[in-house]
mmCIF file of C-alpha atoms in Angstrom:
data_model
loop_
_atom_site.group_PDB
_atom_site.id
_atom_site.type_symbol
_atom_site.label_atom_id
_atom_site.label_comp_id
_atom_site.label_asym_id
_atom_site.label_seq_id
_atom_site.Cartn_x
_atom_site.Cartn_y
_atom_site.Cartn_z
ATOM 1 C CA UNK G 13 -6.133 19.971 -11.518
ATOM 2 C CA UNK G 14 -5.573 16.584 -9.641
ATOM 3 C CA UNK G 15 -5.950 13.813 -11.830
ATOM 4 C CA UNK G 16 -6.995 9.925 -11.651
ATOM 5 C CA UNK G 17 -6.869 7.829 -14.223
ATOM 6 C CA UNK G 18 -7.919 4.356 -14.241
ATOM 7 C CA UNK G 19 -6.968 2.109 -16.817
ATOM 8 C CA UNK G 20 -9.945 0.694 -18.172
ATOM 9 C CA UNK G 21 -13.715 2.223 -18.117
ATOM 10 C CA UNK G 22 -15.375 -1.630 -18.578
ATOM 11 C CA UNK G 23 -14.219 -5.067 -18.119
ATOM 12 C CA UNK G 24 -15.537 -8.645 -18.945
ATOM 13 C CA UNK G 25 -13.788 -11.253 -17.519
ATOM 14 C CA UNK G 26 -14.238 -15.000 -16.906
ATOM 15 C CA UNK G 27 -14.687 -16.641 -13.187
ATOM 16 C CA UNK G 28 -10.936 -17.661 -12.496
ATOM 17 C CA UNK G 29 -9.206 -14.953 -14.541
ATOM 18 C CA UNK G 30 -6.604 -12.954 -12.622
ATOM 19 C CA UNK G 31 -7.677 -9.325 -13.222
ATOM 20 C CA UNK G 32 -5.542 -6.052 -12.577
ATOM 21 C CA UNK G 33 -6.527 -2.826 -12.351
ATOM 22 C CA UNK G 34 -4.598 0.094 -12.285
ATOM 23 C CA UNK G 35 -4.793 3.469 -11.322
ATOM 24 C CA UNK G 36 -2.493 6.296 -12.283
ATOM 25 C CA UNK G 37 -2.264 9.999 -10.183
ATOM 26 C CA UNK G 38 -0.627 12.633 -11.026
ATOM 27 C CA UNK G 39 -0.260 14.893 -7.898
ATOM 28 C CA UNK G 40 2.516 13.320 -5.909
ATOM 29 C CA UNK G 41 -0.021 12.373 -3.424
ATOM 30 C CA UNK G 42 1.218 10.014 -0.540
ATOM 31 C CA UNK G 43 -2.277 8.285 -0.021
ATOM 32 C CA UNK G 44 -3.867 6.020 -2.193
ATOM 33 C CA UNK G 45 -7.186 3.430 -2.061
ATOM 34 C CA UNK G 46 -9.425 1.084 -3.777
ATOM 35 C CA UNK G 47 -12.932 1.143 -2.836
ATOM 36 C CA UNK G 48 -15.939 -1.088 -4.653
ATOM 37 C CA UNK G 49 -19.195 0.848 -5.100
ATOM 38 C CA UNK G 50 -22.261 -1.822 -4.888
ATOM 39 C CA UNK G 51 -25.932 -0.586 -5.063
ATOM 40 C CA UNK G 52 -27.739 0.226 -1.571
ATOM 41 C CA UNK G 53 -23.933 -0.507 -0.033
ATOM 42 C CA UNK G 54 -22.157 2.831 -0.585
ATOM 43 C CA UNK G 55 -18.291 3.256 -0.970
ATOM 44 C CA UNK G 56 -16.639 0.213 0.700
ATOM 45 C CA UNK G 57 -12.622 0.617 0.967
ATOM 46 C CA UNK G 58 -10.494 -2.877 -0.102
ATOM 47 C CA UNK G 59 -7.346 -1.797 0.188
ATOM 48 C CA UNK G 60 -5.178 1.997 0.817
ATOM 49 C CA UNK G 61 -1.598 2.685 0.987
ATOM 50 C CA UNK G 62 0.264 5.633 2.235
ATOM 51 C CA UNK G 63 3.550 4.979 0.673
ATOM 52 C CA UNK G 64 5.197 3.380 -1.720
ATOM 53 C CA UNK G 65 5.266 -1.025 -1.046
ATOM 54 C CA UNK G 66 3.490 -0.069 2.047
ATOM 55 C CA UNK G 67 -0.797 -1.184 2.018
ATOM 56 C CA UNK G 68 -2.607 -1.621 5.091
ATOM 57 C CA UNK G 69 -6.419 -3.701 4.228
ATOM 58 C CA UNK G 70 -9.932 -2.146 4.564
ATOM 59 C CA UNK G 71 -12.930 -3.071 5.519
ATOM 60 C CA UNK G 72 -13.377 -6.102 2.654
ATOM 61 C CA UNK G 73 -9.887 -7.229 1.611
ATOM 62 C CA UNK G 74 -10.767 -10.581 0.702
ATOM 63 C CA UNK G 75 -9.936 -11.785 -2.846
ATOM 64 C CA UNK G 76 -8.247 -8.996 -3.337
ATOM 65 C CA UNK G 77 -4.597 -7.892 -3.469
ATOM 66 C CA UNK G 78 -2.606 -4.521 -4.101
ATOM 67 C CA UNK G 79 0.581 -3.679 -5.349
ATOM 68 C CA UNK G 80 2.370 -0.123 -4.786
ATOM 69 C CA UNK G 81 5.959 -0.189 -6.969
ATOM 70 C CA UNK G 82 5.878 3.763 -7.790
ATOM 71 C CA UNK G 83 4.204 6.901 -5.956
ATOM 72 C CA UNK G 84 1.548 7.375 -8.544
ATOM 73 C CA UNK G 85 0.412 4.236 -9.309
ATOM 74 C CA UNK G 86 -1.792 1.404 -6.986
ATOM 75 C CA UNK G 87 -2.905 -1.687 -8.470
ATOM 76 C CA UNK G 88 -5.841 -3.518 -7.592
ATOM 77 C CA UNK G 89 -5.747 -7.541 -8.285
ATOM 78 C CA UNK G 90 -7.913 -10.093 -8.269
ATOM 79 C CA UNK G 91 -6.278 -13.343 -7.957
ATOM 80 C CA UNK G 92 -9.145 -15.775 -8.831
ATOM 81 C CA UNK G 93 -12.378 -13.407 -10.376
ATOM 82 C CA UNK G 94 -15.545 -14.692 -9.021
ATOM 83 C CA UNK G 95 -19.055 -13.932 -9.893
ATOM 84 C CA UNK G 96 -19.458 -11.795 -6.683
ATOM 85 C CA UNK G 97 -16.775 -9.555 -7.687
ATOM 86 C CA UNK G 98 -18.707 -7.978 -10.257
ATOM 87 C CA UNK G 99 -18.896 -4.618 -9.242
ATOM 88 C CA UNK G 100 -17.652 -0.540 -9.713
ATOM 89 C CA UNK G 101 -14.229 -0.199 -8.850
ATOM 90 C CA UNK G 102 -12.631 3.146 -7.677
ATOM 91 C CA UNK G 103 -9.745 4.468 -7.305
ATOM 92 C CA UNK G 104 -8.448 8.104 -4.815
ATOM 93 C CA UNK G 105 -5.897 9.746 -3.601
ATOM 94 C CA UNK G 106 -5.324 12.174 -0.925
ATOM 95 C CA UNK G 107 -2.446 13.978 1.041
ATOM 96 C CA UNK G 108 -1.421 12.155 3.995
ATOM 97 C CA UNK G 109 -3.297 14.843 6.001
ATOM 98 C CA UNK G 110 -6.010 15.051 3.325
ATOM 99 C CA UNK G 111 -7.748 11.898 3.639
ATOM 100 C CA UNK G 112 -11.337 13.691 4.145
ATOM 101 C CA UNK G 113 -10.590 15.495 0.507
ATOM 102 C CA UNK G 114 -10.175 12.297 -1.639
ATOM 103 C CA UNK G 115 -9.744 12.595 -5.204
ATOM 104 C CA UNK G 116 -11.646 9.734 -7.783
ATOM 105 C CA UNK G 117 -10.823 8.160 -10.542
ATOM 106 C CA UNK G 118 -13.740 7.510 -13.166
ATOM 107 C CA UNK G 119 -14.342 3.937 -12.073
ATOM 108 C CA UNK G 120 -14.115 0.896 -13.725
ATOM 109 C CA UNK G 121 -17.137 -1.507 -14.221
ATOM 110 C CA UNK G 122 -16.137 -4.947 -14.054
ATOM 111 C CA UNK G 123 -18.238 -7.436 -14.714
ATOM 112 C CA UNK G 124 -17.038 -11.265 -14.244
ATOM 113 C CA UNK G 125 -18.889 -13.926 -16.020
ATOM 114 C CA UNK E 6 -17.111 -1.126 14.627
ATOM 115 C CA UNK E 7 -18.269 2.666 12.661
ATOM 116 C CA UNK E 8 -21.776 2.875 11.251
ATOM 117 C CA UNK E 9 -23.416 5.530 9.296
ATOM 118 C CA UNK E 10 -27.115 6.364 8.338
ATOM 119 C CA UNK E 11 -28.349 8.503 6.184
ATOM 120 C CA UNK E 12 -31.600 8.475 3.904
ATOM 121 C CA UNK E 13 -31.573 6.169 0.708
ATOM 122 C CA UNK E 14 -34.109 9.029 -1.136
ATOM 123 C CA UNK E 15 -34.902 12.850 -1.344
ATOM 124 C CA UNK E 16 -37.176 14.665 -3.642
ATOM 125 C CA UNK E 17 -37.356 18.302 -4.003
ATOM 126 C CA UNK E 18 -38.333 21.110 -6.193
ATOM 127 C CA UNK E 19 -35.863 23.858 -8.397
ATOM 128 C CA UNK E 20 -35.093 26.493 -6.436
ATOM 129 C CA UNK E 21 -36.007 24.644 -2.911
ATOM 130 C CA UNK E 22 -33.987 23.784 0.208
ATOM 131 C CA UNK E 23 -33.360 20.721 1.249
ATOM 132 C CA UNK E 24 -31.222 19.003 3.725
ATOM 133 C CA UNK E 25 -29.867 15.757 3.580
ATOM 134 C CA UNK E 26 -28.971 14.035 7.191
ATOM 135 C CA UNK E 27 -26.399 11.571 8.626
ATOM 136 C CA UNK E 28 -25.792 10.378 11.788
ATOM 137 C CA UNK E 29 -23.042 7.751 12.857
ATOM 138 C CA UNK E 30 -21.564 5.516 15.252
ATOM 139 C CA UNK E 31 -18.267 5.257 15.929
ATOM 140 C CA UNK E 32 -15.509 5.357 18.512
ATOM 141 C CA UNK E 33 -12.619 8.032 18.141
ATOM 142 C CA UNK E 34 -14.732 10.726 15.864
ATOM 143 C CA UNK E 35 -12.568 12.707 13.808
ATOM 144 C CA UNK E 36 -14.507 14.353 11.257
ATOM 145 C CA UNK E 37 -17.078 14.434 8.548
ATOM 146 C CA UNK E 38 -17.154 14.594 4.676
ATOM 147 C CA UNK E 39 -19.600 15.002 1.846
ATOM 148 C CA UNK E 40 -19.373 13.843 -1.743
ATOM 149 C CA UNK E 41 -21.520 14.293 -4.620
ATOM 150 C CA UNK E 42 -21.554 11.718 -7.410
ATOM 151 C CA UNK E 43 -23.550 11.832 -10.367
ATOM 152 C CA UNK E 44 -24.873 9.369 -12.507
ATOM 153 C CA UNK E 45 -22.035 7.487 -14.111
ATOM 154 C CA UNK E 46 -19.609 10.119 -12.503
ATOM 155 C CA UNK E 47 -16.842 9.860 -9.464
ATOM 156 C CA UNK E 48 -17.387 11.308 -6.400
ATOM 157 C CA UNK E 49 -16.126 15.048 -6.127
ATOM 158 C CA UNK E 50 -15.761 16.000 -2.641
ATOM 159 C CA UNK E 51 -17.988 19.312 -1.245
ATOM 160 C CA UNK E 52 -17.299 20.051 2.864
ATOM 161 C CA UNK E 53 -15.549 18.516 5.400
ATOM 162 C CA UNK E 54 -16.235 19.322 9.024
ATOM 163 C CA UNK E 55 -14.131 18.946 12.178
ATOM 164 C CA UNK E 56 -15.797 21.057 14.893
ATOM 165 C CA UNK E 57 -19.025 21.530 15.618
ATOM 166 C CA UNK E 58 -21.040 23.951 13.460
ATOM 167 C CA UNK E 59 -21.668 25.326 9.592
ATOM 168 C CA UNK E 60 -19.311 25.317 7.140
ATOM 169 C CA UNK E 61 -20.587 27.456 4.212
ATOM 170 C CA UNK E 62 -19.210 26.599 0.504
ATOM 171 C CA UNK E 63 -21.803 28.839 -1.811
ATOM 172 C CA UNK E 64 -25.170 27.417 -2.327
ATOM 173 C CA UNK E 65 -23.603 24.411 -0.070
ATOM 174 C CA UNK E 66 -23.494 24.404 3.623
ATOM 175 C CA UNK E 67 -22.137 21.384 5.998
ATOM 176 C CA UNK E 68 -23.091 21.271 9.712
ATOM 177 C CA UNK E 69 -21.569 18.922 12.214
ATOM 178 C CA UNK E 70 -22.922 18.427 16.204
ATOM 179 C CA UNK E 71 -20.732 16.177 17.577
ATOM 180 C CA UNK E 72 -22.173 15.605 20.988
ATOM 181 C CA UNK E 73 -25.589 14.288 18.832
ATOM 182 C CA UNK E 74 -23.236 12.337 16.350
ATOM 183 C CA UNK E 75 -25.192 13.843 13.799
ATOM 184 C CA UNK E 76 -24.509 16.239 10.355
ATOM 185 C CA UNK E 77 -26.419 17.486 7.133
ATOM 186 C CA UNK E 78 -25.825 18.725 4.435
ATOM 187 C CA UNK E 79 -28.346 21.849 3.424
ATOM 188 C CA UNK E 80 -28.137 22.451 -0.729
ATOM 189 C CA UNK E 81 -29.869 25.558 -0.870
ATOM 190 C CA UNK E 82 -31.423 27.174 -4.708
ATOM 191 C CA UNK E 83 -32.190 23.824 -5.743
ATOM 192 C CA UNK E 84 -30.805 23.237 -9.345
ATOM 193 C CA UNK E 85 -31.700 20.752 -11.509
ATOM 194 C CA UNK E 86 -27.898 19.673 -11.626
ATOM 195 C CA UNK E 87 -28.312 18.600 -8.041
ATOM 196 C CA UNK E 88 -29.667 15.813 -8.941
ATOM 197 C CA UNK E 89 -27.215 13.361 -7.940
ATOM 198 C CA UNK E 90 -25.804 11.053 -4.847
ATOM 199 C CA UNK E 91 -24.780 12.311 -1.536
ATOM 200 C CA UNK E 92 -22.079 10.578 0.242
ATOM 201 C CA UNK E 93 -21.555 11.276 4.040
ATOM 202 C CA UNK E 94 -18.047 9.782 5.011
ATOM 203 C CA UNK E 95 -16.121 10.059 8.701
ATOM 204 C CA UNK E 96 -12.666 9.611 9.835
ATOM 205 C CA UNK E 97 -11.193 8.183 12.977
ATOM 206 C CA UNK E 98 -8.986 8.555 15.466
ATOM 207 C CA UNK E 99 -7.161 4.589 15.533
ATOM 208 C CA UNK E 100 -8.320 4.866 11.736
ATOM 209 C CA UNK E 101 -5.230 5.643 10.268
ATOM 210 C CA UNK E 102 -5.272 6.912 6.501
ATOM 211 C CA UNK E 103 -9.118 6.138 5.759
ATOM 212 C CA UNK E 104 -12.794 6.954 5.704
ATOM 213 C CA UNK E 105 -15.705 5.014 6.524
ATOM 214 C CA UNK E 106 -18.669 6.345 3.482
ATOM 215 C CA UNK E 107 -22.491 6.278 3.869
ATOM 216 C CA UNK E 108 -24.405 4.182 1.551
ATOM 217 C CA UNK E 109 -25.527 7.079 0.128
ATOM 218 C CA UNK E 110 -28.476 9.636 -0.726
ATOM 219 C CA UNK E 111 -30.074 9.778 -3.551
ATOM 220 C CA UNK E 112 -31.420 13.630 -4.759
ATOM 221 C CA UNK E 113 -33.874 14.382 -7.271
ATOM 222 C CA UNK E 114 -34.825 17.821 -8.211
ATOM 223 C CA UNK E 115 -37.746 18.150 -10.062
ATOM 224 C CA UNK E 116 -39.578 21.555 -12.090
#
């Protein structure tokens, strides 16, 4: 069974905090993304990589960085929180020829105060 | 730019059929996903469809027409565990590694 893992279910943070969040896969898979789930806005990709130090930006990069050391896991930061970065984060993977089967982590609800 | 639509709501009864649409926009169509996500739950990925025509996954089906840049998704037997969010999602060809996702449908199956 493929499995994501994302490091932290909820998180409070304060406006100006640098935040990480990390994901974790254990199927070897090549691909890798961040999306942020907002009400009425659907899945909206931040970042994706399909290798290792290699990340190419989505649709809302902004704020937001990515870091890609090791094969399984992608981190998600936020350099500066603001208050419109509250928000679901998640977290997939794929095969490099895959990318219409995605595989989710459980999300993590961040909230910044 | 890509653009999808799909409806926001859908209410049907157990043991119904219902069929949720999605239509999109985009240069360079590669293909079409669904997703289901539950309350609280990540997505889980149900079809994916390339050419035109049904795809057939048990009480799931996934059809694509590409020269109407349209799909559905037809949940047939209705069960209360339906109840959930529906995620269309295409692919591109200039896209690279990603997918462009529908805001979403909302399903509620009711007695």
């Amino acid at each position: 069974d493929v499995k994501v893992t994302q490091s932290s279910r909820y998180l409070v943070k304060r406006t100006g905090e640098k935040v990480f969040l990390e994901c974790v896969q254990d199927m070897d898979h090549e691909n890798m993304f961040w999306y942020r789930q907002d009400p009425g806005l659907g899945l909206r990709l931040i970042y994706f990589s399909y290798d290792v130090k290699m990340k190419e930006k989505g649709d809302i990069p902004e704020g937001y960085s990515v870091s890609r050391e090791k094969k399984e896991r992608f981190s998600l930061i936020l350099e500066s929180a603001s208050t419109n970065q509250t928000s679901m984060y998640l977290c997939a993977s794929s095969t490099p020829g895959g990318i219409y089967e995605q595989y989710f982590g459980p999300g993590t609800r961040l909230t910044v105060t | 730019g890509q653009s999808l639509e799909q409806p926001s709501e859908v209410t049907a009864v157990e043991g119904a059929i219902v069929q949720i649409n999605c239509t999109y926009q985009t240069s360079g169509f590669y293909g079409l996903s669904w997703y289901q996500q539950h309350d609280g739950g990540a997505p889980t990925f149900l079809s994916y469809n390339a050419l035109d025509g049904l795809e057939e996954t048990g009480r799931f089906s996934s059809f694509l027409s590409r020269s109407d840049s349209y799909g559905y998704l037809l949940l047939q037997e209705l069960q209360m565990k339906d109840s959930a969010s529906y995620f269309c999602a295409v692919g591109f060809t200039g896209g690279g590694n990603k997918l462009t996702f529908g805001t979403g449908t909302q399903l509620k199956v009711e007695l």
